[in-house]
């Protein structure tokens, strides 16, 4: 699992096996407790172009918007880190302020 960014209590990650999916996306996990819990999946591109869309989410509209805005601001960094994940290389984790 490639850790990409931390936004408040959320961790954005990419999963190496997602390389076979049609569109690049990230998974959002809620930090806290003994284990991480997946709370959202967000597409970040369509045909190689930036296109941020929530696929599924258990989050509030406010948290969804906060995460989408952060992804939009840091899209290039996140996309580069996904590429590293797919290559099996270590990713950098960026602490993103809301």
Tab-separated table of N, CA and C in Angstrom:
chain	number	residue	atom	x	y	z
A	1	UNK	N	0.846	-1.163	0.000
A	1	UNK	CA	0.000	0.000	0.000
A	1	UNK	C	0.897	1.233	0.000
A	2	UNK	N	0.651	2.157	-0.915
A	2	UNK	CA	1.419	3.395	-0.991
A	2	UNK	C	0.693	4.515	-0.266
A	3	UNK	N	1.288	4.979	0.816
A	3	UNK	CA	0.695	6.089	1.538
A	3	UNK	C	1.037	7.376	0.812
A	4	UNK	N	0.042	8.221	0.574
A	4	UNK	CA	0.224	9.419	-0.230
A	4	UNK	C	0.149	10.701	0.578
A	5	UNK	N	-0.864	10.828	1.416
A	5	UNK	CA	-1.060	12.077	2.139
A	5	UNK	C	-1.895	11.853	3.392
A	6	UNK	N	-1.724	12.780	4.317
A	6	UNK	CA	-2.538	12.806	5.530
A	6	UNK	C	-3.278	14.137	5.538
A	7	UNK	N	-4.585	14.064	5.683
A	7	UNK	CA	-5.422	15.253	5.784
A	7	UNK	C	-6.260	15.099	7.045
A	8	UNK	N	-5.951	15.893	8.047
A	8	UNK	CA	-6.621	15.794	9.340
A	8	UNK	C	-6.538	14.354	9.835
A	9	UNK	N	-7.675	13.685	9.992
A	9	UNK	CA	-7.661	12.309	10.502
A	9	UNK	C	-7.787	11.273	9.392
A	10	UNK	N	-7.522	11.689	8.146
A	10	UNK	CA	-7.661	10.790	7.005
A	10	UNK	C	-6.308	10.511	6.358
A	11	UNK	N	-6.147	9.295	5.897
A	11	UNK	CA	-4.946	8.866	5.196
A	11	UNK	C	-5.344	8.495	3.768
A	12	UNK	N	-4.672	9.101	2.790
A	12	UNK	CA	-4.925	8.810	1.381
A	12	UNK	C	-3.886	7.804	0.923
A	13	UNK	N	-4.332	6.713	0.294
A	13	UNK	CA	-3.418	5.655	-0.124
A	13	UNK	C	-3.748	5.181	-1.536
A	14	UNK	N	-2.736	4.594	-2.157
A	14	UNK	CA	-2.955	3.876	-3.414
A	14	UNK	C	-2.557	2.430	-3.162
A	15	UNK	N	-3.186	1.530	-3.883
A	15	UNK	CA	-2.941	0.099	-3.701
A	15	UNK	C	-2.321	-0.433	-4.987
A	16	UNK	N	-1.161	-1.092	-4.891
A	16	UNK	CA	-0.447	-1.537	-6.097
A	16	UNK	C	-1.288	-2.320	-7.090
A	17	UNK	N	-2.197	-3.151	-6.619
A	17	UNK	CA	-3.004	-3.951	-7.550
A	17	UNK	C	-4.017	-3.109	-8.315
A	18	UNK	N	-4.215	-1.854	-7.910
A	18	UNK	CA	-5.127	-0.960	-8.627
A	18	UNK	C	-4.579	-0.555	-9.989
A	19	UNK	N	-3.349	-0.925	-10.295
A	19	UNK	CA	-2.753	-0.612	-11.595
A	19	UNK	C	-3.611	-1.177	-12.724
A	20	UNK	N	-4.366	-2.229	-12.448
A	20	UNK	CA	-5.171	-2.885	-13.481
A	20	UNK	C	-6.563	-2.262	-13.639
A	21	UNK	N	-6.895	-1.286	-12.796
A	21	UNK	CA	-8.197	-0.623	-12.906
A	21	UNK	C	-8.191	0.373	-14.060
A	22	UNK	N	-9.377	0.719	-14.540
A	22	UNK	CA	-9.506	1.627	-15.688
A	22	UNK	C	-9.034	3.040	-15.398
A	23	UNK	N	-9.291	3.529	-14.190
A	23	UNK	CA	-8.953	4.902	-13.829
A	23	UNK	C	-8.144	4.919	-12.545
A	24	UNK	N	-7.221	5.868	-12.465
A	24	UNK	CA	-6.457	6.016	-11.225
A	24	UNK	C	-7.380	6.541	-10.135
A	25	UNK	N	-7.185	6.011	-8.955
A	25	UNK	CA	-7.995	6.442	-7.828
A	25	UNK	C	-7.222	6.273	-6.536
A	26	UNK	N	-7.758	6.861	-5.502
A	26	UNK	CA	-7.181	6.701	-4.176
A	26	UNK	C	-8.244	6.159	-3.244
A	27	UNK	N	-7.771	5.567	-2.182
A	27	UNK	CA	-8.644	5.101	-1.113
A	27	UNK	C	-8.394	6.013	0.080
A	28	UNK	N	-9.446	6.345	0.786
A	28	UNK	CA	-9.344	7.190	1.968
A	28	UNK	C	-9.636	6.323	3.180
A	29	UNK	N	-8.715	6.352	4.133
A	29	UNK	CA	-8.872	5.594	5.370
A	29	UNK	C	-8.959	6.565	6.531
A	30	UNK	N	-9.781	6.233	7.505
A	30	UNK	CA	-9.876	7.029	8.729
A	30	UNK	C	-8.821	6.514	9.696
A	31	UNK	N	-7.988	7.425	10.174
A	31	UNK	CA	-6.970	7.070	11.156
A	31	UNK	C	-7.601	6.978	12.536
A	32	UNK	N	-6.961	6.231	13.387
A	32	UNK	CA	-7.426	6.128	14.760
A	32	UNK	C	-7.787	4.698	15.096
A	33	UNK	N	-7.673	4.403	16.372
A	33	UNK	CA	-7.964	3.042	16.797
A	33	UNK	C	-6.837	2.095	16.434
A	34	UNK	N	-7.101	0.824	16.499
A	34	UNK	CA	-6.072	-0.184	16.245
A	34	UNK	C	-5.884	-0.487	14.771
A	35	UNK	N	-6.867	-0.141	13.960
A	35	UNK	CA	-6.731	-0.447	12.537
A	35	UNK	C	-7.337	0.672	11.706
A	36	UNK	N	-6.889	0.729	10.478
A	36	UNK	CA	-7.439	1.711	9.551
A	36	UNK	C	-8.752	1.187	8.991
A	37	UNK	N	-9.655	2.103	8.706
A	37	UNK	CA	-10.944	1.718	8.134
A	37	UNK	C	-11.174	2.538	6.872
A	38	UNK	N	-11.428	1.846	5.768
A	38	UNK	CA	-11.686	2.515	4.504
A	38	UNK	C	-13.018	3.245	4.582
A	39	UNK	N	-12.995	4.531	4.176
A	39	UNK	CA	-14.220	5.320	4.245
A	39	UNK	C	-14.606	5.942	2.900
A	40	UNK	N	-13.698	5.876	1.909
A	40	UNK	CA	-14.047	6.467	0.609
A	40	UNK	C	-13.094	5.975	-0.477
A	41	UNK	N	-13.591	6.049	-1.713
A	41	UNK	CA	-12.790	5.783	-2.906
A	41	UNK	C	-13.044	6.950	-3.852
A	42	UNK	N	-11.958	7.541	-4.357
A	42	UNK	CA	-12.082	8.735	-5.191
A	42	UNK	C	-11.242	8.577	-6.448
A	43	UNK	N	-11.892	8.682	-7.608
A	43	UNK	CA	-11.154	8.709	-8.868
A	43	UNK	C	-10.452	10.050	-8.968
A	44	UNK	N	-9.243	10.055	-9.543
A	44	UNK	CA	-8.530	11.319	-9.670
A	44	UNK	C	-8.257	11.702	-11.113
A	45	UNK	N	-8.585	10.832	-12.061
A	45	UNK	CA	-8.334	11.156	-13.469
A	45	UNK	C	-9.295	10.406	-14.369
A	46	UNK	N	-9.374	10.897	-15.595
A	46	UNK	CA	-10.102	10.208	-16.663
A	46	UNK	C	-9.271	10.405	-17.928
A	47	UNK	N	-8.868	9.303	-18.539
A	47	UNK	CA	-8.041	9.336	-19.755
A	47	UNK	C	-6.776	10.166	-19.564
A	48	UNK	N	-6.173	10.071	-18.380
A	48	UNK	CA	-4.921	10.767	-18.103
A	48	UNK	C	-5.061	12.224	-17.705
A	49	UNK	N	-6.271	12.749	-17.711
A	49	UNK	CA	-6.515	14.151	-17.347
A	49	UNK	C	-7.141	14.222	-15.952
A	50	UNK	N	-6.853	15.305	-15.242
A	50	UNK	CA	-7.406	15.475	-13.904
A	50	UNK	C	-8.934	15.479	-13.958
A	51	UNK	N	-9.530	14.608	-13.184
A	51	UNK	CA	-10.983	14.516	-13.063
A	51	UNK	C	-11.262	13.841	-11.717
A	52	UNK	N	-11.572	14.632	-10.723
A	52	UNK	CA	-11.731	14.132	-9.360
A	52	UNK	C	-13.208	13.871	-9.097
A	53	UNK	N	-13.526	12.601	-8.815
A	53	UNK	CA	-14.917	12.206	-8.582
A	53	UNK	C	-14.980	11.206	-7.432
A	54	UNK	N	-15.918	11.414	-6.545
A	54	UNK	CA	-16.134	10.476	-5.448
A	54	UNK	C	-16.915	9.288	-5.982
A	55	UNK	N	-16.352	8.098	-5.813
A	55	UNK	CA	-17.012	6.876	-6.267
A	55	UNK	C	-17.925	6.351	-5.167
A	56	UNK	N	-17.390	6.281	-3.979
A	56	UNK	CA	-18.167	5.831	-2.825
A	56	UNK	C	-17.602	6.508	-1.593
A	57	UNK	N	-18.451	6.800	-0.634
A	57	UNK	CA	-17.981	7.487	0.563
A	57	UNK	C	-18.962	7.309	1.715
A	58	UNK	N	-18.397	7.130	2.904
A	58	UNK	CA	-19.166	7.105	4.142
A	58	UNK	C	-18.990	8.423	4.899
A	59	UNK	N	-18.374	9.415	4.257
A	59	UNK	CA	-18.041	10.670	4.918
A	59	UNK	C	-19.154	11.702	4.763
A	60	UNK	N	-19.068	12.720	5.579
A	60	UNK	CA	-20.018	13.831	5.487
A	60	UNK	C	-19.707	14.647	4.232
A	61	UNK	N	-20.671	15.392	3.718
A	61	UNK	CA	-20.402	16.263	2.569
A	61	UNK	C	-19.242	17.231	2.829
A	62	UNK	N	-19.132	17.732	4.055
A	62	UNK	CA	-18.044	18.657	4.414
A	62	UNK	C	-16.683	17.965	4.309
A	63	UNK	N	-16.566	16.748	4.850
A	63	UNK	CA	-15.299	16.005	4.762
A	63	UNK	C	-15.000	15.620	3.319
A	64	UNK	N	-16.019	15.210	2.566
A	64	UNK	CA	-15.810	14.898	1.145
A	64	UNK	C	-15.231	16.099	0.414
A	65	UNK	N	-15.819	17.268	0.627
A	65	UNK	CA	-15.363	18.472	-0.067
A	65	UNK	C	-13.943	18.847	0.356
A	66	UNK	N	-13.637	18.717	1.643
A	66	UNK	CA	-12.292	19.011	2.137
A	66	UNK	C	-11.262	18.128	1.448
A	67	UNK	N	-11.559	16.844	1.315
A	67	UNK	CA	-10.623	15.909	0.696
A	67	UNK	C	-10.505	16.172	-0.801
A	68	UNK	N	-11.610	16.398	-1.482
A	68	UNK	CA	-11.573	16.693	-2.919
A	68	UNK	C	-10.768	17.972	-3.176
A	69	UNK	N	-10.973	19.009	-2.370
A	69	UNK	CA	-10.215	20.257	-2.532
A	69	UNK	C	-8.720	20.026	-2.335
A	70	UNK	N	-8.365	19.220	-1.331
A	70	UNK	CA	-6.947	18.930	-1.080
A	70	UNK	C	-6.342	18.134	-2.233
A	71	UNK	N	-7.082	17.165	-2.747
A	71	UNK	CA	-6.593	16.390	-3.897
A	71	UNK	C	-6.394	17.312	-5.093
A	72	UNK	N	-7.324	18.215	-5.314
A	72	UNK	CA	-7.212	19.151	-6.433
A	72	UNK	C	-5.955	20.015	-6.300
A	73	UNK	N	-5.693	20.538	-5.111
A	73	UNK	CA	-4.518	21.390	-4.888
A	73	UNK	C	-3.207	20.624	-5.020
A	74	UNK	N	-3.207	19.350	-4.681
A	74	UNK	CA	-1.970	18.555	-4.655
A	74	UNK	C	-2.014	17.414	-5.666
A	75	UNK	N	-2.791	17.588	-6.727
A	75	UNK	CA	-3.027	16.525	-7.691
A	75	UNK	C	-1.738	15.995	-8.317
A	76	UNK	N	-0.854	16.865	-8.742
A	76	UNK	CA	0.384	16.408	-9.388
A	76	UNK	C	1.215	15.551	-8.447
A	77	UNK	N	1.381	15.998	-7.207
A	77	UNK	CA	2.132	15.228	-6.220
A	77	UNK	C	1.489	13.857	-6.008
A	78	UNK	N	0.187	13.826	-5.795
A	78	UNK	CA	-0.521	12.567	-5.541
A	78	UNK	C	-0.407	11.638	-6.740
A	79	UNK	N	-0.576	12.161	-7.934
A	79	UNK	CA	-0.471	11.340	-9.143
A	79	UNK	C	0.939	10.768	-9.297
A	80	UNK	N	1.959	11.575	-9.005
A	80	UNK	CA	3.348	11.080	-9.065
A	80	UNK	C	3.575	9.956	-8.058
A	81	UNK	N	3.001	10.098	-6.869
A	81	UNK	CA	3.168	9.074	-5.844
A	81	UNK	C	2.437	7.782	-6.221
A	82	UNK	N	1.319	7.893	-6.900
A	82	UNK	CA	0.620	6.699	-7.376
A	82	UNK	C	1.499	5.963	-8.384
A	83	UNK	N	2.150	6.703	-9.261
A	83	UNK	CA	3.070	6.088	-10.229
A	83	UNK	C	4.164	5.320	-9.499
A	84	UNK	N	4.727	5.902	-8.438
A	84	UNK	CA	5.754	5.199	-7.651
A	84	UNK	C	5.196	3.920	-7.034
A	85	UNK	N	3.967	3.994	-6.521
A	85	UNK	CA	3.328	2.806	-5.938
A	85	UNK	C	3.232	1.702	-6.978
A	86	UNK	N	2.783	2.051	-8.179
A	86	UNK	CA	2.616	1.057	-9.240
A	86	UNK	C	3.949	0.475	-9.686
A	87	UNK	N	5.038	1.221	-9.519
A	87	UNK	CA	6.383	0.734	-9.868
A	87	UNK	C	7.010	-0.055	-8.716
A	88	UNK	N	6.298	-0.146	-7.581
A	88	UNK	CA	6.820	-0.863	-6.426
A	88	UNK	C	7.850	-0.067	-5.648
A	89	UNK	N	7.869	1.250	-5.848
A	89	UNK	CA	8.839	2.104	-5.168
A	89	UNK	C	8.203	2.767	-3.956
A	90	UNK	N	9.059	3.238	-3.073
A	90	UNK	CA	8.590	3.894	-1.846
A	90	UNK	C	7.974	5.256	-2.172
A	91	UNK	N	6.876	5.558	-1.497
A	91	UNK	CA	6.201	6.837	-1.696
A	91	UNK	C	6.536	7.786	-0.559
A	92	UNK	N	6.328	9.058	-0.811
A	92	UNK	CA	6.465	10.096	0.231
A	92	UNK	C	5.069	10.409	0.730
A	93	UNK	N	4.971	10.671	1.996
A	93	UNK	CA	3.683	11.038	2.572
A	93	UNK	C	3.700	12.541	2.839
A	94	UNK	N	2.724	13.234	2.310
A	94	UNK	CA	2.625	14.678	2.472
A	94	UNK	C	1.536	14.974	3.503
A	95	UNK	N	1.879	15.777	4.510
A	95	UNK	CA	0.894	16.193	5.492
A	95	UNK	C	0.224	17.448	4.942
A	96	UNK	N	-1.037	17.336	4.580
A	96	UNK	CA	-1.760	18.415	3.935
A	96	UNK	C	-2.670	19.087	4.946
A	97	UNK	N	-2.516	20.384	5.058
A	97	UNK	CA	-3.436	21.146	5.897
A	97	UNK	C	-4.734	21.326	5.134
A	98	UNK	N	-5.797	21.378	5.821
A	98	UNK	CA	-7.112	21.534	5.206
A	98	UNK	C	-7.191	22.822	4.490
